[in-house]
Coordinates of C-alpha atoms in Angstrom, one line a residue:
M1 CA 2.0 -1.2 0.8
R2 CA 5.5 -1.6 -0.4
Q3 CA 8.2 -2.0 2.2
E4 CA 11.2 -0.5 0.5
W5 CA 11.3 3.3 0.4
E6 CA 13.8 5.8 -1.0
P7 CA 14.5 8.9 1.2
E8 CA 12.7 11.2 -1.3
D9 CA 9.6 9.0 -1.3
L10 CA 9.6 8.9 2.5
I11 CA 9.6 12.7 2.6
E12 CA 6.8 13.0 0.1
V13 CA 4.4 10.5 1.7
W14 CA 5.3 10.3 5.4
T15 CA 6.1 13.9 6.3
L16 CA 3.7 15.2 8.9
L17 CA 2.3 18.6 7.9
E18 CA 1.2 21.4 10.2
E19 CA -2.4 20.1 10.4
D20 CA -1.1 16.6 11.1
Q21 CA 1.0 17.9 14.0
E22 CA -2.0 19.7 15.4
R23 CA -3.9 16.5 15.7
L24 CA -1.1 15.0 17.8
R25 CA -1.2 17.7 20.5
N26 CA -2.9 15.6 23.1
K27 CA -1.2 12.3 22.4
S28 CA 2.0 10.9 23.8
G29 CA 4.2 7.8 23.7
A30 CA 3.0 4.8 21.7
N31 CA -0.4 6.5 21.0
R32 CA 1.3 9.5 19.5
L33 CA 3.5 7.5 17.2
G34 CA 0.7 5.0 16.4
F35 CA -1.8 7.8 15.5
A36 CA 0.8 9.5 13.3
L37 CA 1.5 6.3 11.4
L38 CA -2.1 5.4 10.9
L39 CA -2.9 8.9 9.7
K40 CA -0.2 8.9 7.0
F41 CA -1.0 5.3 6.0
F42 CA -4.6 6.2 5.6
E43 CA -3.8 9.3 3.6
A44 CA -1.7 7.1 1.2
E45 CA -3.9 4.0 1.0
A46 CA -7.5 5.2 1.9
R47 CA -7.6 2.3 4.4
F48 CA -6.1 1.3 7.7
P49 CA -3.3 -1.3 7.9
E50 CA -4.4 -4.8 9.0
D51 CA -1.5 -5.1 11.4
A52 CA 1.8 -3.4 12.5
G53 CA 3.7 -5.3 9.9
E54 CA 2.1 -3.4 7.0
I55 CA 3.8 -0.2 8.1
P56 CA 7.2 0.0 6.4
V57 CA 10.1 0.0 8.9
P58 CA 11.7 3.1 7.2
A59 CA 8.4 4.9 7.7
V60 CA 8.3 4.0 11.4
S61 CA 11.8 5.4 11.9
Y62 CA 11.1 8.6 9.9
V63 CA 7.8 9.4 11.6
A64 CA 9.2 8.5 15.0
Q65 CA 11.8 11.2 14.5
Q66 CA 9.2 13.7 13.6
V67 CA 7.0 13.1 16.6
K68 CA 9.9 12.7 19.0
V69 CA 8.9 9.3 20.2
P70 CA 11.4 6.3 20.1
G71 CA 10.6 4.0 17.2
E72 CA 10.5 1.0 19.7
E73 CA 7.2 2.5 21.0
W74 CA 5.5 1.3 17.9
A75 CA 5.5 -2.3 19.3
A76 CA 3.6 -1.1 22.3
Y77 CA 0.7 0.4 20.3
D78 CA -2.5 -1.4 21.3
W79 CA -4.4 -2.7 18.2
S80 CA -7.5 -3.7 20.1
G81 CA -8.1 -1.1 22.7
R82 CA -10.3 2.0 23.0
A83 CA -7.5 4.3 21.9
I84 CA -7.2 2.8 18.4
K85 CA -10.9 3.0 17.9
R86 CA -10.8 6.7 18.7
H87 CA -7.8 7.2 16.5
R88 CA -9.6 5.5 13.5
M89 CA -12.7 7.6 14.0
E90 CA -10.7 10.8 14.2
I91 CA -8.7 9.9 11.1
R92 CA -11.8 8.9 9.1
G93 CA -13.3 12.3 10.0
A94 CA -10.1 14.1 9.0
F95 CA -10.3 12.8 5.5
G96 CA -14.1 12.8 5.2
F97 CA -14.5 9.1 5.2
R98 CA -16.9 6.9 7.1
E99 CA -17.1 3.2 8.0
C100 CA -18.5 0.8 5.5
T101 CA -21.8 -0.5 6.9
E102 CA -23.6 -3.8 6.1
E103 CA -26.0 -1.8 3.9
D104 CA -23.0 -0.3 2.0
Q105 CA -21.6 -3.8 1.5
A106 CA -24.9 -5.0 0.1
Q107 CA -24.9 -2.1 -2.3
L108 CA -21.4 -2.8 -3.3
A109 CA -22.3 -6.5 -4.0
E110 CA -25.2 -5.4 -6.1
W111 CA -23.0 -3.0 -8.0
L112 CA -20.6 -5.8 -8.8
A113 CA -23.3 -8.2 -9.9
V114 CA -24.9 -5.6 -12.2
E115 CA -21.9 -3.7 -13.6
L116 CA -18.8 -5.9 -13.4
C117 CA -19.5 -9.7 -13.0
G118 CA -20.7 -9.9 -16.6
V119 CA -17.4 -8.7 -18.0
E120 CA -14.8 -9.5 -15.3
L121 CA -14.2 -13.1 -14.2
N122 CA -11.2 -12.7 -11.9
R123 CA -12.2 -12.4 -8.2
D124 CA -9.0 -10.6 -7.2
R125 CA -9.7 -7.9 -9.8
L126 CA -13.3 -7.7 -8.5
A127 CA -11.9 -7.2 -5.0
E128 CA -9.7 -4.4 -6.3
A129 CA -12.7 -2.8 -7.9
V130 CA -14.4 -2.8 -4.5
V131 CA -11.5 -1.0 -2.9
A132 CA -11.3 1.5 -5.7
R133 CA -15.1 2.2 -5.4
C134 CA -14.8 2.6 -1.7
R135 CA -12.1 5.2 -2.1
K136 CA -14.2 7.1 -4.7
D137 CA -17.2 7.0 -2.4
R138 CA -15.0 7.9 0.7
L139 CA -15.8 4.7 2.5
E140 CA -13.3 2.8 4.6
P141 CA -13.2 -0.5 2.7
P142 CA -14.2 -3.7 4.5
A143 CA -11.6 -6.1 5.8
P144 CA -10.1 -8.4 3.1
G145 CA -12.2 -11.4 4.4
Q146 CA -15.4 -9.3 4.1
I147 CA -14.5 -8.2 0.7
A148 CA -14.0 -11.8 -0.4
R149 CA -17.4 -12.7 0.9
L150 CA -18.9 -9.6 -0.8
V151 CA -17.4 -10.6 -4.1
G152 CA -18.6 -14.2 -3.7
K153 CA -22.1 -13.0 -3.0
A154 CA -22.0 -10.7 -6.1
V155 CA -20.8 -13.6 -8.3
S156 CA -23.5 -15.9 -7.0
T157 CA -26.2 -13.2 -7.6
F158 CA -24.9 -12.7 -11.1
E159 CA -25.0 -16.5 -11.9
E160 CA -28.5 -16.9 -10.5
R161 CA -29.8 -14.0 -12.6
F162 CA -27.9 -15.2 -15.7
C163 CA -29.4 -18.7 -15.4
A164 CA -32.9 -17.3 -14.8
A165 CA -32.6 -15.0 -17.8
T166 CA -31.2 -17.8 -20.0
V167 CA -34.0 -20.2 -19.0
G168 CA -36.6 -17.5 -19.4
R169 CA -35.6 -17.0 -23.0
L170 CA -36.3 -20.6 -23.8
S171 CA -39.7 -21.7 -24.8
A172 CA -41.5 -24.3 -22.7
A173 CA -41.2 -26.8 -25.6
T174 CA -37.4 -26.2 -25.8
R175 CA -37.0 -26.7 -22.1
S176 CA -39.0 -29.9 -22.2
R177 CA -36.9 -31.3 -25.1
L178 CA -33.7 -30.4 -23.3
D179 CA -34.9 -32.0 -20.1
D180 CA -35.8 -35.2 -22.1
L181 CA -32.1 -35.4 -23.2
S182 CA -31.0 -36.0 -19.6
P183 CA -33.9 -36.7 -17.3
R184 CA -31.7 -36.5 -14.2
T185 CA -30.3 -33.0 -15.1
P186 CA -33.1 -30.5 -15.7
V187 CA -32.2 -27.6 -18.1
R188 CA -32.1 -25.1 -15.2
T189 CA -29.4 -27.1 -13.5
R190 CA -27.4 -27.5 -16.8
T191 CA -27.7 -23.8 -17.4
A192 CA -26.4 -23.1 -13.9
R193 CA -23.3 -25.2 -14.6
V194 CA -22.7 -23.2 -17.8
A195 CA -22.8 -20.0 -15.7
G196 CA -20.5 -21.5 -13.1
A197 CA -17.9 -22.4 -15.7
R198 CA -18.2 -19.0 -17.2
S199 CA -17.5 -17.2 -14.0
S200 CA -14.7 -19.3 -12.7
P201 CA -11.6 -17.3 -11.7
S202 CA -9.0 -16.8 -14.5

């Protein structure tokens, strides 16, 4: 998320509506401010921030004024305790989202392997596609490291299938002749190298 905000943009994105204020009724201090900031961040990004530094400083000040909590309380918000877990669960529910399970991640990897890896070589863009798909399916996207592993798995799956399909189209005689050209490098291995070069990030 960008860190520089004009006043009109702050008002449009970070203003707490009546239903937002209602969700703050039983919260106070750092938890009140933290919940409000996570809520508006999730509304804008369809994900939670990785750390406090992702929340723009102008947004902290603006939201703090609205919830009547000093902006300094943001530094006291606990990013690993039970409160933030409850907050995340409540916010996901408010927007009709759910956590991305291991099964969801496996399905996303399969979707990438089948639909995108054959036409998109850049892993950053594949990661962006995962985030966009999660938003569409109302899933909280996995953490960046998990997305990177998911993309890597999808690329590997695509390469294996590409190699198998390529070798499968060759006749036994052709495979044998190709293997004879380089006894130490069977045709299946050379085909894998072709696939690897094809899918290297641009």
